[in-house]
Amino acid sequence: MDVSMTLWVTTVLGLCALIAVDFFIGLKPHDVSIKEAGIWTVVWIVLAALFGVGLLVAGESQASGEFFAGFITEKSLSVDNLFVFILIMAKFSVPTHLQQRVLLFGVLIALVLRAIFIAAGAAVIANFSWVFYIFGAFLIYTAWKLIQEARADEEEEDWEENRLLKSIEKKFGVSDQYEGTKLFIRKNGKKIMTPLMVVMLAIGTTDVLFAMDSIPAIFGLTQDPYIVFTANAFALMGLRQLYFLIGGLLRKLVHLSYGLSVILGFIGVKLVLHALHENGVHVPEISIPVSLSVICGVLVITTITSLIASKKQEQQKQAAAEATAGETEKDSIEA
């Protein structure tokens, strides 16, 4: 897709305007209701759909297909990342009325860092086609690792701060309590961070780790930096509302890791085939319509099987609880 500087500037300004609207909506700290989160989640998805349809109407059918495939992939990967955000919120005991502020600034940090990653990735791909082999191998390895973690059936119960965050805390110092929406305060004549600033940095920098698999994944679907950036932007901008909407439902998606591993493995294979094709090897290439069908199909199947499995688990737990209660009542009667 031939993207002029004017279109780039217009797109960035448009996204900034949307972010500004989102910011002013969440300017006043408050507990986000399911209704509010649901409405704005739909709004962001509709905006992304309109953007993709706009590309199609403009005669960029391939770019439109790549955008939808990239957006759905990034969105599905971000859902898995929300569980880590929940752990971070719990780790720092973030008050519920401040959580939306944390997510808003955290996502903004993540968007800026991802833009840097995308620019670097595009530059590398433009000059070194062999990098597709590395991206492909990395995604296949990540897919295998996700399967191993899912089969281990071990849930991550805590979150540890990364080295960058620890070094920032050590340099600036952190107050021992939240100070409303303040990010910095003065204590004994020294400017120190509040826990609110720390958790914002935690969300933003942790997303960089998530980008290590999501950025190569979307480059496996399209090498157009414009599509990569816009797909990431739309996927990230609705993340705050999605957090409040499905935060309590994440544990029900028990097969999500399996679904994501299939998607990442599929895109990894697609990257390797593309690299071989670029090197003159006659191998079949996977088209965008096929990629989009596989990604959507895997997510639908994963969601259905997850809900069925989680329902069975709840029934088993309830039966076990009833059995335990019955035994306890029986023992008390005999006594």
mmCIF file of N, CA, C and O in Angstrom, residues 50-102:
data_model
loop_
_atom_site.group_PDB
_atom_site.id
_atom_site.type_symbol
_atom_site.label_atom_id
_atom_site.label_comp_id
_atom_site.label_asym_id
_atom_site.label_seq_id
_atom_site.Cartn_x
_atom_site.Cartn_y
_atom_site.Cartn_z
ATOM 1 N N LEU A 50 -14.844 0.194 10.784
ATOM 2 C CA LEU A 50 -15.036 1.272 9.803
ATOM 3 C C LEU A 50 -13.732 1.614 9.096
ATOM 4 O O LEU A 50 -13.724 1.892 7.890
ATOM 5 N N PHE A 51 -12.628 1.586 9.848
ATOM 6 C CA PHE A 51 -11.328 1.861 9.234
ATOM 7 C C PHE A 51 -10.994 0.788 8.199
ATOM 8 O O PHE A 51 -10.549 1.096 7.087
ATOM 9 N N GLY A 52 -11.215 -0.477 8.568
ATOM 10 C CA GLY A 52 -10.946 -1.568 7.629
ATOM 11 C C GLY A 52 -11.830 -1.506 6.402
ATOM 12 O O GLY A 52 -11.362 -1.724 5.272
ATOM 13 N N VAL A 53 -13.114 -1.195 6.604
ATOM 14 C CA VAL A 53 -14.037 -1.057 5.476
ATOM 15 C C VAL A 53 -13.640 0.144 4.612
ATOM 16 O O VAL A 53 -13.749 0.104 3.383
ATOM 17 N N GLY A 54 -13.166 1.215 5.268
ATOM 18 C CA GLY A 54 -12.711 2.388 4.523
ATOM 19 C C GLY A 54 -11.570 2.053 3.576
ATOM 20 O O GLY A 54 -11.526 2.556 2.446
ATOM 21 N N LEU A 55 -10.654 1.203 4.030
ATOM 22 C CA LEU A 55 -9.573 0.753 3.152
ATOM 23 C C LEU A 55 -10.129 -0.008 1.955
ATOM 24 O O LEU A 55 -9.656 0.150 0.820
ATOM 25 N N LEU A 56 -11.147 -0.836 2.214
ATOM 26 C CA LEU A 56 -11.764 -1.625 1.136
ATOM 27 C C LEU A 56 -12.446 -0.713 0.127
ATOM 28 O O LEU A 56 -12.298 -0.886 -1.084
ATOM 29 N N VAL A 57 -13.187 0.281 0.612
ATOM 30 C CA VAL A 57 -13.885 1.223 -0.267
ATOM 31 C C VAL A 57 -12.894 2.041 -1.091
ATOM 32 O O VAL A 57 -13.158 2.380 -2.247
ATOM 33 N N ALA A 58 -11.722 2.312 -0.480
ATOM 34 C CA ALA A 58 -10.689 3.086 -1.178
ATOM 35 C C ALA A 58 -9.968 2.261 -2.239
ATOM 36 O O ALA A 58 -9.058 2.762 -2.906
ATOM 37 N N GLY A 59 -10.378 1.012 -2.397
ATOM 38 C CA GLY A 59 -9.771 0.155 -3.413
ATOM 39 C C GLY A 59 -8.577 -0.633 -2.929
ATOM 40 O O GLY A 59 -7.882 -1.269 -3.721
ATOM 41 N N GLU A 60 -8.326 -0.607 -1.618
ATOM 42 C CA GLU A 60 -7.192 -1.347 -1.044
ATOM 43 C C GLU A 60 -7.711 -2.623 -0.377
ATOM 44 O O GLU A 60 -7.706 -2.778 0.841
ATOM 45 N N SER A 61 -8.201 -3.549 -1.204
ATOM 46 C CA SER A 61 -8.800 -4.771 -0.669
ATOM 47 C C SER A 61 -7.783 -5.624 0.085
ATOM 48 O O SER A 61 -8.096 -6.200 1.136
ATOM 49 N N GLN A 62 -6.565 -5.725 -0.427
ATOM 50 C CA GLN A 62 -5.543 -6.512 0.253
ATOM 51 C C GLN A 62 -5.178 -5.872 1.591
ATOM 52 O O GLN A 62 -5.066 -6.568 2.614
ATOM 53 N N ALA A 63 -5.009 -4.551 1.592
ATOM 54 C CA ALA A 63 -4.683 -3.851 2.833
ATOM 55 C C ALA A 63 -5.810 -4.012 3.850
ATOM 56 O O ALA A 63 -5.560 -4.167 5.053
ATOM 57 N N SER A 64 -7.062 -4.004 3.377
ATOM 58 C CA SER A 64 -8.210 -4.180 4.263
ATOM 59 C C SER A 64 -8.178 -5.563 4.919
ATOM 60 O O SER A 64 -8.375 -5.697 6.129
ATOM 61 N N GLY A 65 -7.926 -6.603 4.109
ATOM 62 C CA GLY A 65 -7.843 -7.956 4.648
ATOM 63 C C GLY A 65 -6.699 -8.104 5.634
ATOM 64 O O GLY A 65 -6.838 -8.748 6.681
ATOM 65 N N GLU A 66 -5.556 -7.492 5.315
ATOM 66 C CA GLU A 66 -4.403 -7.544 6.218
ATOM 67 C C GLU A 66 -4.700 -6.828 7.526
ATOM 68 O O GLU A 66 -4.302 -7.284 8.611
ATOM 69 N N PHE A 67 -5.420 -5.699 7.437
ATOM 70 C CA PHE A 67 -5.760 -4.953 8.648
ATOM 71 C C PHE A 67 -6.645 -5.784 9.566
ATOM 72 O O PHE A 67 -6.397 -5.870 10.780
ATOM 73 N N PHE A 68 -7.693 -6.389 9.006
ATOM 74 C CA PHE A 68 -8.610 -7.175 9.836
ATOM 75 C C PHE A 68 -7.900 -8.382 10.451
ATOM 76 O O PHE A 68 -8.113 -8.706 11.625
ATOM 77 N N ALA A 69 -7.052 -9.049 9.655
ATOM 78 C CA ALA A 69 -6.304 -10.192 10.189
ATOM 79 C C ALA A 69 -5.367 -9.754 11.307
ATOM 80 O O ALA A 69 -5.268 -10.409 12.352
ATOM 81 N N GLY A 70 -4.691 -8.614 11.090
ATOM 82 C CA GLY A 70 -3.766 -8.096 12.104
ATOM 83 C C GLY A 70 -4.497 -7.621 13.346
ATOM 84 O O GLY A 70 -4.067 -7.895 14.470
ATOM 85 N N PHE A 71 -5.613 -6.926 13.153
ATOM 86 C CA PHE A 71 -6.379 -6.413 14.294
ATOM 87 C C PHE A 71 -6.913 -7.543 15.155
ATOM 88 O O PHE A 71 -6.802 -7.505 16.393
ATOM 89 N N ILE A 72 -7.480 -8.567 14.527
ATOM 90 C CA ILE A 72 -8.040 -9.694 15.281
ATOM 91 C C ILE A 72 -6.937 -10.440 16.026
ATOM 92 O O ILE A 72 -7.105 -10.832 17.181
ATOM 93 N N THR A 73 -5.783 -10.612 15.368
ATOM 94 C CA THR A 73 -4.661 -11.291 16.020
ATOM 95 C C THR A 73 -4.164 -10.500 17.220
ATOM 96 O O THR A 73 -3.964 -11.044 18.315
ATOM 97 N N GLU A 74 -3.958 -9.195 17.041
ATOM 98 C CA GLU A 74 -3.476 -8.347 18.133
ATOM 99 C C GLU A 74 -4.489 -8.276 19.266
ATOM 100 O O GLU A 74 -4.120 -8.281 20.451
ATOM 101 N N LYS A 75 -5.770 -8.230 18.924
ATOM 102 C CA LYS A 75 -6.818 -8.168 19.945
ATOM 103 C C LYS A 75 -6.843 -9.442 20.769
ATOM 104 O O LYS A 75 -6.972 -9.405 22.001
ATOM 105 N N SER A 76 -6.718 -10.589 20.088
ATOM 106 C CA SER A 76 -6.752 -11.860 20.807
ATOM 107 C C SER A 76 -5.529 -12.022 21.700
ATOM 108 O O SER A 76 -5.630 -12.536 22.820
ATOM 109 N N LEU A 77 -4.375 -11.554 21.247
ATOM 110 C CA LEU A 77 -3.174 -11.616 22.078
ATOM 111 C C LEU A 77 -3.293 -10.668 23.267
ATOM 112 O O LEU A 77 -2.829 -10.981 24.369
ATOM 113 N N SER A 78 -3.941 -9.518 23.065
ATOM 114 C CA SER A 78 -4.081 -8.555 24.159
ATOM 115 C C SER A 78 -5.025 -9.072 25.234
ATOM 116 O O SER A 78 -4.855 -8.759 26.424
ATOM 117 N N VAL A 79 -6.015 -9.885 24.854
ATOM 118 C CA VAL A 79 -6.921 -10.473 25.843
ATOM 119 C C VAL A 79 -6.138 -11.353 26.812
ATOM 120 O O VAL A 79 -6.363 -11.315 28.027
ATOM 121 N N ASP A 80 -5.199 -12.136 26.279
ATOM 122 C CA ASP A 80 -4.379 -12.982 27.140
ATOM 123 C C ASP A 80 -3.516 -12.133 28.074
ATOM 124 O O ASP A 80 -3.249 -12.511 29.216
ATOM 125 N N ASN A 81 -3.097 -10.969 27.592
ATOM 126 C CA ASN A 81 -2.247 -10.094 28.397
ATOM 127 C C ASN A 81 -3.011 -9.414 29.537
ATOM 128 O O ASN A 81 -2.406 -8.967 30.520
ATOM 129 N N LEU A 82 -4.331 -9.331 29.412
ATOM 130 C CA LEU A 82 -5.125 -8.678 30.443
ATOM 131 C C LEU A 82 -4.995 -9.369 31.796
ATOM 132 O O LEU A 82 -5.087 -8.728 32.842
ATOM 133 N N PHE A 83 -4.773 -10.686 31.767
ATOM 134 C CA PHE A 83 -4.626 -11.411 33.029
ATOM 135 C C PHE A 83 -3.412 -10.897 33.801
ATOM 136 O O PHE A 83 -3.442 -10.776 35.027
ATOM 137 N N VAL A 84 -2.338 -10.577 33.081
ATOM 138 C CA VAL A 84 -1.143 -10.038 33.726
ATOM 139 C C VAL A 84 -1.441 -8.646 34.288
ATOM 140 O O VAL A 84 -0.966 -8.286 35.368
ATOM 141 N N PHE A 85 -2.243 -7.857 33.550
ATOM 142 C CA PHE A 85 -2.626 -6.542 34.054
ATOM 143 C C PHE A 85 -3.392 -6.669 35.369
ATOM 144 O O PHE A 85 -3.226 -5.854 36.282
ATOM 145 N N ILE A 86 -4.244 -7.680 35.464
ATOM 146 C CA ILE A 86 -4.998 -7.920 36.704
ATOM 147 C C ILE A 86 -4.042 -8.215 37.850
ATOM 148 O O ILE A 86 -4.206 -7.726 38.974
ATOM 149 N N LEU A 87 -3.008 -9.012 37.570
ATOM 150 C CA LEU A 87 -2.014 -9.334 38.595
ATOM 151 C C LEU A 87 -1.257 -8.083 39.043
ATOM 152 O O LEU A 87 -0.963 -7.914 40.230
ATOM 153 N N ILE A 88 -0.940 -7.209 38.078
ATOM 154 C CA ILE A 88 -0.226 -5.971 38.408
ATOM 155 C C ILE A 88 -1.098 -5.073 39.296
ATOM 156 O O ILE A 88 -0.618 -4.507 40.280
ATOM 157 N N MET A 89 -2.362 -4.957 38.940
ATOM 158 C CA MET A 89 -3.282 -4.150 39.748
ATOM 159 C C MET A 89 -3.357 -4.678 41.181
ATOM 160 O O MET A 89 -3.354 -3.911 42.145
ATOM 161 N N ALA A 90 -3.401 -6.008 41.306
ATOM 162 C CA ALA A 90 -3.468 -6.614 42.635
ATOM 163 C C ALA A 90 -2.156 -6.422 43.389
ATOM 164 O O ALA A 90 -2.150 -6.166 44.595
ATOM 165 N N LYS A 91 -1.043 -6.531 42.677
ATOM 166 C CA LYS A 91 0.278 -6.388 43.281
ATOM 167 C C LYS A 91 0.432 -5.014 43.948
ATOM 168 O O LYS A 91 0.971 -4.884 45.051
ATOM 169 N N PHE A 92 -0.053 -3.973 43.269
ATOM 170 C CA PHE A 92 0.090 -2.609 43.771
ATOM 171 C C PHE A 92 -1.155 -2.109 44.509
ATOM 172 O O PHE A 92 -1.215 -0.946 44.895
ATOM 173 N N SER A 93 -2.134 -3.007 44.692
ATOM 174 C CA SER A 93 -3.367 -2.652 45.418
ATOM 175 C C SER A 93 -3.968 -1.351 44.896
ATOM 176 O O SER A 93 -4.260 -0.418 45.653
ATOM 177 N N VAL A 94 -4.144 -1.274 43.580
ATOM 178 C CA VAL A 94 -4.663 -0.049 42.959
ATOM 179 C C VAL A 94 -6.145 0.112 43.292
ATOM 180 O O VAL A 94 -6.936 -0.808 43.050
ATOM 181 N N PRO A 95 -6.549 1.255 43.857
ATOM 182 C CA PRO A 95 -7.975 1.492 44.129
ATOM 183 C C PRO A 95 -8.786 1.374 42.842
ATOM 184 O O PRO A 95 -8.330 1.780 41.767
ATOM 185 N N THR A 96 -9.979 0.837 42.932
ATOM 186 C CA THR A 96 -10.783 0.590 41.732
ATOM 187 C C THR A 96 -11.067 1.859 40.933
ATOM 188 O O THR A 96 -11.110 1.826 39.704
ATOM 189 N N HIS A 97 -11.241 2.990 41.626
ATOM 190 C CA HIS A 97 -11.569 4.224 40.909
ATOM 191 C C HIS A 97 -10.361 4.812 40.173
ATOM 192 O O HIS A 97 -10.518 5.720 39.350
ATOM 193 N N LEU A 98 -9.160 4.302 40.445
ATOM 194 C CA LEU A 98 -7.958 4.790 39.759
ATOM 195 C C LEU A 98 -7.482 3.833 38.661
ATOM 196 O O LEU A 98 -6.573 4.170 37.897
ATOM 197 N N GLN A 99 -8.080 2.665 38.577
ATOM 198 C CA GLN A 99 -7.595 1.657 37.628
ATOM 199 C C GLN A 99 -7.720 2.106 36.181
ATOM 200 O O GLN A 99 -6.848 1.814 35.356
ATOM 201 N N GLN A 100 -8.799 2.818 35.843
ATOM 202 C CA GLN A 100 -8.942 3.274 34.463
ATOM 203 C C GLN A 100 -7.859 4.286 34.100
ATOM 204 O O GLN A 100 -7.359 4.309 32.980
ATOM 205 N N ARG A 101 -7.466 5.144 35.067
ATOM 206 C CA ARG A 101 -6.397 6.111 34.818
ATOM 207 C C ARG A 101 -5.069 5.381 34.575
ATOM 208 O O ARG A 101 -4.307 5.743 33.677
ATOM 209 N N VAL A 102 -4.815 4.351 35.359
ATOM 210 C CA VAL A 102 -3.603 3.552 35.197
ATOM 211 C C VAL A 102 -3.553 2.926 33.808
ATOM 212 O O VAL A 102 -2.544 3.000 33.101
#
